[in-house]
Tab-separated table of C-alpha atoms in Angstrom:
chain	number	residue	atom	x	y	z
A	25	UNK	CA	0.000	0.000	0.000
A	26	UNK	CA	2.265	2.071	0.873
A	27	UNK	CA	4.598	2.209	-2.711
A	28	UNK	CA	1.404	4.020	-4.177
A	29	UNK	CA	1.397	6.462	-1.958
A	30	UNK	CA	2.767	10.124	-3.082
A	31	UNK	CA	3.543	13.907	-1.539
A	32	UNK	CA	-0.269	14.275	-2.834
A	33	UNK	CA	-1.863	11.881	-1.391
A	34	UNK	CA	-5.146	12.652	0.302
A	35	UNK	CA	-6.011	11.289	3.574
A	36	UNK	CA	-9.842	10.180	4.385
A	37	UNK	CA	-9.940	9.432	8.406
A	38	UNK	CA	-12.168	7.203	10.154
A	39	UNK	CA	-12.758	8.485	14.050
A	40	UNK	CA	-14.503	6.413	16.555
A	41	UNK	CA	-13.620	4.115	19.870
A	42	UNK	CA	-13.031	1.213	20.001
A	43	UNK	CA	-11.732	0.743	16.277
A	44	UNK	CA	-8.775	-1.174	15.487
A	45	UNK	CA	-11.194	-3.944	14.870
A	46	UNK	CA	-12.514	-2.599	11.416
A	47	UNK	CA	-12.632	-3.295	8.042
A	48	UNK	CA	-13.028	-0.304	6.783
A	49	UNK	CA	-9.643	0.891	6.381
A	50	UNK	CA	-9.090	-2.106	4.382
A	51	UNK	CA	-12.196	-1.814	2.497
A	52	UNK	CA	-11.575	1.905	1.314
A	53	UNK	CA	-7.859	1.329	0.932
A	54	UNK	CA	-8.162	-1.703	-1.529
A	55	UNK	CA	-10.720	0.369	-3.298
A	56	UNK	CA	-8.520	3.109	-4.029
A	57	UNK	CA	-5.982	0.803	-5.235
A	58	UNK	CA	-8.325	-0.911	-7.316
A	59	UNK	CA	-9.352	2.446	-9.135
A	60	UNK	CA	-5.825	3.552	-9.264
A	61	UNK	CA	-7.037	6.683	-6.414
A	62	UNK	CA	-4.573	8.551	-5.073
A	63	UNK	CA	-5.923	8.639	-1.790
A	64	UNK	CA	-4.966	6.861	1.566
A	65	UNK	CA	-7.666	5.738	4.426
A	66	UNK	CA	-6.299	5.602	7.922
A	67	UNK	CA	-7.978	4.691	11.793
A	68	UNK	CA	-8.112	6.688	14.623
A	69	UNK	CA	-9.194	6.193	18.288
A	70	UNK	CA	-11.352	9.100	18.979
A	71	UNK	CA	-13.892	9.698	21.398
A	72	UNK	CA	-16.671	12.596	22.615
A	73	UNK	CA	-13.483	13.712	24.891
A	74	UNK	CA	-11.231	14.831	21.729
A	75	UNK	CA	-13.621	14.845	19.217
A	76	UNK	CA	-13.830	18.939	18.617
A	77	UNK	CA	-9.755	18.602	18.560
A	78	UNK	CA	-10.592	15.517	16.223
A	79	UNK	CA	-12.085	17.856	13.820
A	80	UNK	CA	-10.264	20.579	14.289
A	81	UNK	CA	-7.669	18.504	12.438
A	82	UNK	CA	-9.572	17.749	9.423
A	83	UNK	CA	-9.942	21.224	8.617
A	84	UNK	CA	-6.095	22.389	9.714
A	85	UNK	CA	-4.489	19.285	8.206
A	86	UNK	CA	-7.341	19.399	4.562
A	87	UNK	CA	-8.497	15.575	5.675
A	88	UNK	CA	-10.635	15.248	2.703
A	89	UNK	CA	-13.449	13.340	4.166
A	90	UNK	CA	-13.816	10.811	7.295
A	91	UNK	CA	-16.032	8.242	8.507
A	92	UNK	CA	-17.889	8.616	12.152
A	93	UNK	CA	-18.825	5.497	14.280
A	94	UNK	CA	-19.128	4.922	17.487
A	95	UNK	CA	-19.408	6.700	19.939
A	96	UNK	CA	-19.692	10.060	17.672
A	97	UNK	CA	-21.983	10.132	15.457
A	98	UNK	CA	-24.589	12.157	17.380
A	99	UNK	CA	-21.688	14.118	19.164
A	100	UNK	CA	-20.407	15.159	15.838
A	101	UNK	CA	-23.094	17.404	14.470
A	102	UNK	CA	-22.432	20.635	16.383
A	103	UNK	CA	-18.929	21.090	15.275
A	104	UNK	CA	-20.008	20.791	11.230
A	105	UNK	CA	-20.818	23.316	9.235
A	106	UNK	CA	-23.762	21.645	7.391
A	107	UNK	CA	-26.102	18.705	7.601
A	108	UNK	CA	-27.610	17.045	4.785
A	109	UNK	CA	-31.132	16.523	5.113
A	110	UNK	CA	-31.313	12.549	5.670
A	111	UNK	CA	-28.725	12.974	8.596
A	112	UNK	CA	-30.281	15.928	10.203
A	113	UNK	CA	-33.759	13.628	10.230
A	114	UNK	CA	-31.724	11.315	11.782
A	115	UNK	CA	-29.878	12.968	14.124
A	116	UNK	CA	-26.950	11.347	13.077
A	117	UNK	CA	-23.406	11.657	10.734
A	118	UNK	CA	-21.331	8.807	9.509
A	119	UNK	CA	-19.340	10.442	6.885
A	120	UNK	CA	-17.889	13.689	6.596
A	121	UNK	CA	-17.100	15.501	3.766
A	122	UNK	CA	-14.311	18.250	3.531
A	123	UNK	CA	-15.205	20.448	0.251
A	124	UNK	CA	-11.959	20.693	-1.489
A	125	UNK	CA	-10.356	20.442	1.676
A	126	UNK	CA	-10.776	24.031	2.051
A	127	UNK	CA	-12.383	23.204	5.933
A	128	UNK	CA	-16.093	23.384	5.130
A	129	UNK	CA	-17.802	20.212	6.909
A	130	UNK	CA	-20.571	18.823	5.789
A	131	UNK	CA	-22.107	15.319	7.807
A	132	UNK	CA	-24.128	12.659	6.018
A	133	UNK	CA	-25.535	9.443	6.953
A	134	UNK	CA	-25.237	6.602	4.785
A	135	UNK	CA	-25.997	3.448	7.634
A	136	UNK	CA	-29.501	2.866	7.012
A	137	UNK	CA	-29.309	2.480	2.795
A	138	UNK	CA	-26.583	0.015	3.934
A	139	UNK	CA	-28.688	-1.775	5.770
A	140	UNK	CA	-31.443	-1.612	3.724
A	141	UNK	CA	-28.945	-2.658	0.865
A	142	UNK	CA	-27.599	-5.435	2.613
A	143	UNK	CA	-31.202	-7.243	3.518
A	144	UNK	CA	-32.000	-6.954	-0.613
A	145	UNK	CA	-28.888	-8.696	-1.494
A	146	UNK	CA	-30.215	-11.889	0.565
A	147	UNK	CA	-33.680	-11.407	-1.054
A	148	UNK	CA	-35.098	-10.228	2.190
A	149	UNK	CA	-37.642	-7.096	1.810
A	150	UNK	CA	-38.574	-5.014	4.384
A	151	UNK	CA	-42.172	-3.193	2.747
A	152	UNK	CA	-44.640	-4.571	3.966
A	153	UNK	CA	-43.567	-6.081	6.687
A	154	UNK	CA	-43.390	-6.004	10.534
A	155	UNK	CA	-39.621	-5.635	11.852
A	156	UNK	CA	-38.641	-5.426	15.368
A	157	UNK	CA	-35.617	-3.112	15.865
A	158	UNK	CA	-33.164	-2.822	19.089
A	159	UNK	CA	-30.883	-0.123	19.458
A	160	UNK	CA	-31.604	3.501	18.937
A	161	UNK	CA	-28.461	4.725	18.764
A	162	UNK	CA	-27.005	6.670	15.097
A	163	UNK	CA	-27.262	3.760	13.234
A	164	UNK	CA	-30.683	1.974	14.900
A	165	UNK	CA	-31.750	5.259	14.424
A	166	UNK	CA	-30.769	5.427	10.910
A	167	UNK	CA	-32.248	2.052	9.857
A	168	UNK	CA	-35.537	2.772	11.663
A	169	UNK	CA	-35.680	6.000	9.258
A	170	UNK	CA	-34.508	4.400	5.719
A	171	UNK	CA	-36.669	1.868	6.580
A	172	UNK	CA	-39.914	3.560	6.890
A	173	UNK	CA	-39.161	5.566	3.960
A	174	UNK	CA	-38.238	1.856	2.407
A	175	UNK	CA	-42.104	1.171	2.871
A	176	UNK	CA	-41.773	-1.026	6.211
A	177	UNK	CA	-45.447	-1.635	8.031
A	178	UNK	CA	-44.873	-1.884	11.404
A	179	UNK	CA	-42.110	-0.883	13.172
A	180	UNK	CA	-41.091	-1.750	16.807
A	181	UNK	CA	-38.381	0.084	17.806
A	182	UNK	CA	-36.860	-1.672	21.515
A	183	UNK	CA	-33.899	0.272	23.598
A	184	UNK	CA	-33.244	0.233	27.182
A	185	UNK	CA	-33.750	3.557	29.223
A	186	UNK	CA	-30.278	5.498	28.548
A	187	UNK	CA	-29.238	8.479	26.645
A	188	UNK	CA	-30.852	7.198	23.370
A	189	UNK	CA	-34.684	7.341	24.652
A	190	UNK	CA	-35.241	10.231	24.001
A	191	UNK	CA	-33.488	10.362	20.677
A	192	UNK	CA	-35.731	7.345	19.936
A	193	UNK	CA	-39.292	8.828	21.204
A	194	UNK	CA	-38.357	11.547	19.201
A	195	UNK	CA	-37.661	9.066	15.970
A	196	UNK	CA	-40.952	7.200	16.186
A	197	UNK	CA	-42.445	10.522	15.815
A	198	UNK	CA	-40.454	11.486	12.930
A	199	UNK	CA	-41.420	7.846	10.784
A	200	UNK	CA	-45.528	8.259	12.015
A	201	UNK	CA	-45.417	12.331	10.790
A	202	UNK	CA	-43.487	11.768	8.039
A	203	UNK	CA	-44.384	8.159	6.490
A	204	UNK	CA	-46.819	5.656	6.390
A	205	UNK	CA	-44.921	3.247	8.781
A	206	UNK	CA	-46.695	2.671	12.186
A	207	UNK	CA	-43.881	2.903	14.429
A	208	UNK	CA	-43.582	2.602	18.470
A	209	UNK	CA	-41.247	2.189	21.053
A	210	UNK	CA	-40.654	-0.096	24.442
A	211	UNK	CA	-38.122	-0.224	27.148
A	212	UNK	CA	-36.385	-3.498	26.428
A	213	UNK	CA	-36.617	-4.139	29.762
A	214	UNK	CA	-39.840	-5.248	28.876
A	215	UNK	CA	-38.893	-8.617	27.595
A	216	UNK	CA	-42.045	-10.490	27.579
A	217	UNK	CA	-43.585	-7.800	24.983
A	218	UNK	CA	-39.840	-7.767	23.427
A	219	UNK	CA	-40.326	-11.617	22.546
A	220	UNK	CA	-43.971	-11.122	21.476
A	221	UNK	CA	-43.169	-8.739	19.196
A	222	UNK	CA	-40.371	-10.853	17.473
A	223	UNK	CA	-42.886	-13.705	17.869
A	224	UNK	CA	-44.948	-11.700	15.256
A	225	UNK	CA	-42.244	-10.276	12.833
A	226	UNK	CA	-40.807	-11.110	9.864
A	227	UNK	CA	-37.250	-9.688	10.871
A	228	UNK	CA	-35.532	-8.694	13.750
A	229	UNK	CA	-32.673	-6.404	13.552
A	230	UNK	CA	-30.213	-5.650	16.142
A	231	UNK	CA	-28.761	-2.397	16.217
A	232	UNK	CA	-27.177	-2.567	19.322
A	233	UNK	CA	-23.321	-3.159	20.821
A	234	UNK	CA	-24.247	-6.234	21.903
A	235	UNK	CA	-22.103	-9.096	20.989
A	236	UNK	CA	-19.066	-6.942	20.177
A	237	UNK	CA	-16.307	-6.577	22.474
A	238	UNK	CA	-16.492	-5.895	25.113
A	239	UNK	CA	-20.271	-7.841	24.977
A	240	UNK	CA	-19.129	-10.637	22.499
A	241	UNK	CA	-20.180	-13.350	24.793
A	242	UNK	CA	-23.878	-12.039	25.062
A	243	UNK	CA	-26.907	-11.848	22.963
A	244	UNK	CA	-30.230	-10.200	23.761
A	245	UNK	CA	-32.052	-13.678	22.485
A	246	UNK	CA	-30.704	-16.268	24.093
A	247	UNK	CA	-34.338	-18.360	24.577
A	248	UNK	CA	-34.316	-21.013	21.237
A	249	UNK	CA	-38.544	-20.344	21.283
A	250	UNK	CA	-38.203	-16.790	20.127
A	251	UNK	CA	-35.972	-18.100	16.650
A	252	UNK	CA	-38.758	-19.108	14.291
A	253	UNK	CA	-37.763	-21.300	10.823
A	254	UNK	CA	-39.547	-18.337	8.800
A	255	UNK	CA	-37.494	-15.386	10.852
A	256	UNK	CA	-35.036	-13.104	9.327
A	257	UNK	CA	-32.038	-12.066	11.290
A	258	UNK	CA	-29.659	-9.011	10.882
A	259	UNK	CA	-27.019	-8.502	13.751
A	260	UNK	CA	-25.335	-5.029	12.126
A	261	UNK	CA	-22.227	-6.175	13.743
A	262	UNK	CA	-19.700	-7.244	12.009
A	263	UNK	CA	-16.711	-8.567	14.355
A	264	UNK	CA	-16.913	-10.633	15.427
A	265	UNK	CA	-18.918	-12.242	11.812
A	266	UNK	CA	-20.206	-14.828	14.085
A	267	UNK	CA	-22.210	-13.024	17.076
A	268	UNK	CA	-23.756	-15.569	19.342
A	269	UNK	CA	-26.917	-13.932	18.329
A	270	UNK	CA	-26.436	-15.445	14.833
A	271	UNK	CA	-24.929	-18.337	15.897
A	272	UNK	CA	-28.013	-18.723	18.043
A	273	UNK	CA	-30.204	-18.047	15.430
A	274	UNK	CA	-28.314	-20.489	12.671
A	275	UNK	CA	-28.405	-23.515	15.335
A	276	UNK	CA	-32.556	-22.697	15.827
A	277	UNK	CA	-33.554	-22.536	12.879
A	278	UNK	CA	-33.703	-19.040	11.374
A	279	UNK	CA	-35.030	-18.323	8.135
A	280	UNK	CA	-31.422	-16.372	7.680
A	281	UNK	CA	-29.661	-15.037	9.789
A	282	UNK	CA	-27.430	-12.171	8.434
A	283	UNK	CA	-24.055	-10.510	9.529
A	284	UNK	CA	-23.147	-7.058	9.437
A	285	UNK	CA	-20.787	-7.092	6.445
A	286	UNK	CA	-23.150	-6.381	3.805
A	287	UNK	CA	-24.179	-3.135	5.397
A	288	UNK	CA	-20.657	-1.713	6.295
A	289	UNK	CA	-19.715	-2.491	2.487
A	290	UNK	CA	-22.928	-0.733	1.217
A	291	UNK	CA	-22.688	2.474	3.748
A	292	UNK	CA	-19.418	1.959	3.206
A	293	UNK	CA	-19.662	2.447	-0.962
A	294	UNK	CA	-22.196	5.512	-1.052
A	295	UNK	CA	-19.139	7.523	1.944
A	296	UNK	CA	-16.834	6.736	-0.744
A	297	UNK	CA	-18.248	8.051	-3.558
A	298	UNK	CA	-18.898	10.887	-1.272
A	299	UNK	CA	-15.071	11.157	-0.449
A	300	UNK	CA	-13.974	10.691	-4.404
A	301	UNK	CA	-16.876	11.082	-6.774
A	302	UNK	CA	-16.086	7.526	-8.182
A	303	UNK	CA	-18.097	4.688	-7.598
A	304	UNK	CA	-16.450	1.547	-5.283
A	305	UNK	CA	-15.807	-1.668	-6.850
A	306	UNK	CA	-18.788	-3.256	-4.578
A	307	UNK	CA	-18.565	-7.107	-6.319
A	308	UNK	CA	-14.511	-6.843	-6.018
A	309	UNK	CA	-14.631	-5.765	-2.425
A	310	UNK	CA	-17.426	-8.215	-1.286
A	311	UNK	CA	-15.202	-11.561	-3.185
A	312	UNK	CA	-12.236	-9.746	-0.944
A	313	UNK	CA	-14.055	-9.276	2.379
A	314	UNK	CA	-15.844	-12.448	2.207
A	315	UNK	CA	-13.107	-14.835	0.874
A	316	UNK	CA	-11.361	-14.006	4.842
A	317	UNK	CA	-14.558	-15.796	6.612
């Protein structure tokens, strides 16, 4: 990788904590090799406690774009200079673009077409049906949103009481103002009407941190009555590939039962044609991301 590289090579960043575990450095970087980019895609352990001074450096150093994950993406906003309108009706960024790296910010969100994406290229479609959602954090929130607009019925958005609540009251208004989803929320602490409402969806989707490190050894389903043969599952995490919510879900019986790969490759694609105007190699990446499972 590094032979390519020249004195005008431009830097795309990806901020969050933790992040050493992700592919997307490798995802972006064998892209721009692929299309011959001049461009260079490099990690860095940020969180909300040097996150202005995290951005502060994309404008003083010309960063030309970066990715936002966890635990940012909400945190981010006030420090950019414009929203698009899908992340400000989410309330979340995951990409950043710097306009010719002149220090002009503007935040997008690109997590929920991923996921959306990522259940159409295993045949699964979400109109029309009843999903169950947990997590409202940037992305859960994200998915809930593309979703609805993606013609989902019934939505049931589950989170426990913390910081996201209110984020997520807030986001079942947007989706019952806005679209013609019927969307609600319930403490997950409510597990009895958390299993019901799996009990009478076609997919469950978990948006939440559950299952990756530090949580790898946990799932939120973890009773083998709740995984039915026709049920669709969608862990959005993708390392470990193997959650034991999947593997749970494989050794009951699920319908499918779906990693997070497909989603950080298709969030992943529309960020970097954000960041270079070219479109990414999708079918070379997947053969290269999925050949290492």
């Amino acid at each position: 990788m590094t032979e390519r590289l020249t004195g005008h090579s431009l830097l795309i960043s990806l901020i969050a904590t933790p992040i050493r575990h992700s592919m997307s450095p490798t995802m972006h970087n064998e892209a721009f090799a692929k299309l011959g980019l001049d461009y260079a895609y490099l990690a860095f352990e940020v969180g909300n406690e040097t996150l202005k001074e995290a951005v502060d450096g994309i404008r003083a150093l010309g960063i030309r774009g970066s990715n936002v994950s966890m635990p940012n993406k909400q945190k981010i906003i006030p420090y950019l200079d414009e929203i698009a309108p899908e992340a400000e009706l989410i309330g979340a960024v995951n990409t950043v673009t710097n306009k010719d790296g002149k220090g002009h910010l503007v935040g997008y969100c690109t997590d929920g077409t991923g996921a959306m994406q990522a259940l159409v290229d295993e045949a699964v479609m979400v109109k029309d049906q009843i999903v169950t959602l947990s997590g409202a954090g940037g992305a859960g929130t994200a998915i809930a949103i593309q979703g609805a607009f993606d013609g989902i019925k019934e939505l049931r958005i589950f989170n426990i009481k913390d910081e996201h609540y209110d984020n997520a009251k807030a986001t079942v208004d947007k989706i019952n103002e806005n679209t013609n989803c019927q969307a609600t929320l319930t403490d997950l602490a409510d597990q009895d009407a958390f299993k019901q409402s799996i009990a009478e969806s076609s997919i469950y989707i978990d948006a939440t941190s559950v299952g990756m490190k530090p949580l790898e050894d946990q799932s939120l389903i973890d009773e083998p009555a709740v995984i039915r043969p026709d049920l669709v599952v969608l862990d959005i995490c993708y390392a470990p590939r193997e959650t034991k919510l999947l593997s749970f879900a494989r050794k009951h019986g699920a319908k499918k039962a779906i990693n997070g790969i497909g989603m950080m490759i298709h969030q992943g694609a529309a960020a970097f044609q954000l960041f270079t105007g070219e479109d990414m190699p999708v079918d070379y990446i997947k053969e290269l991301l999925f050949s290492e499972e």
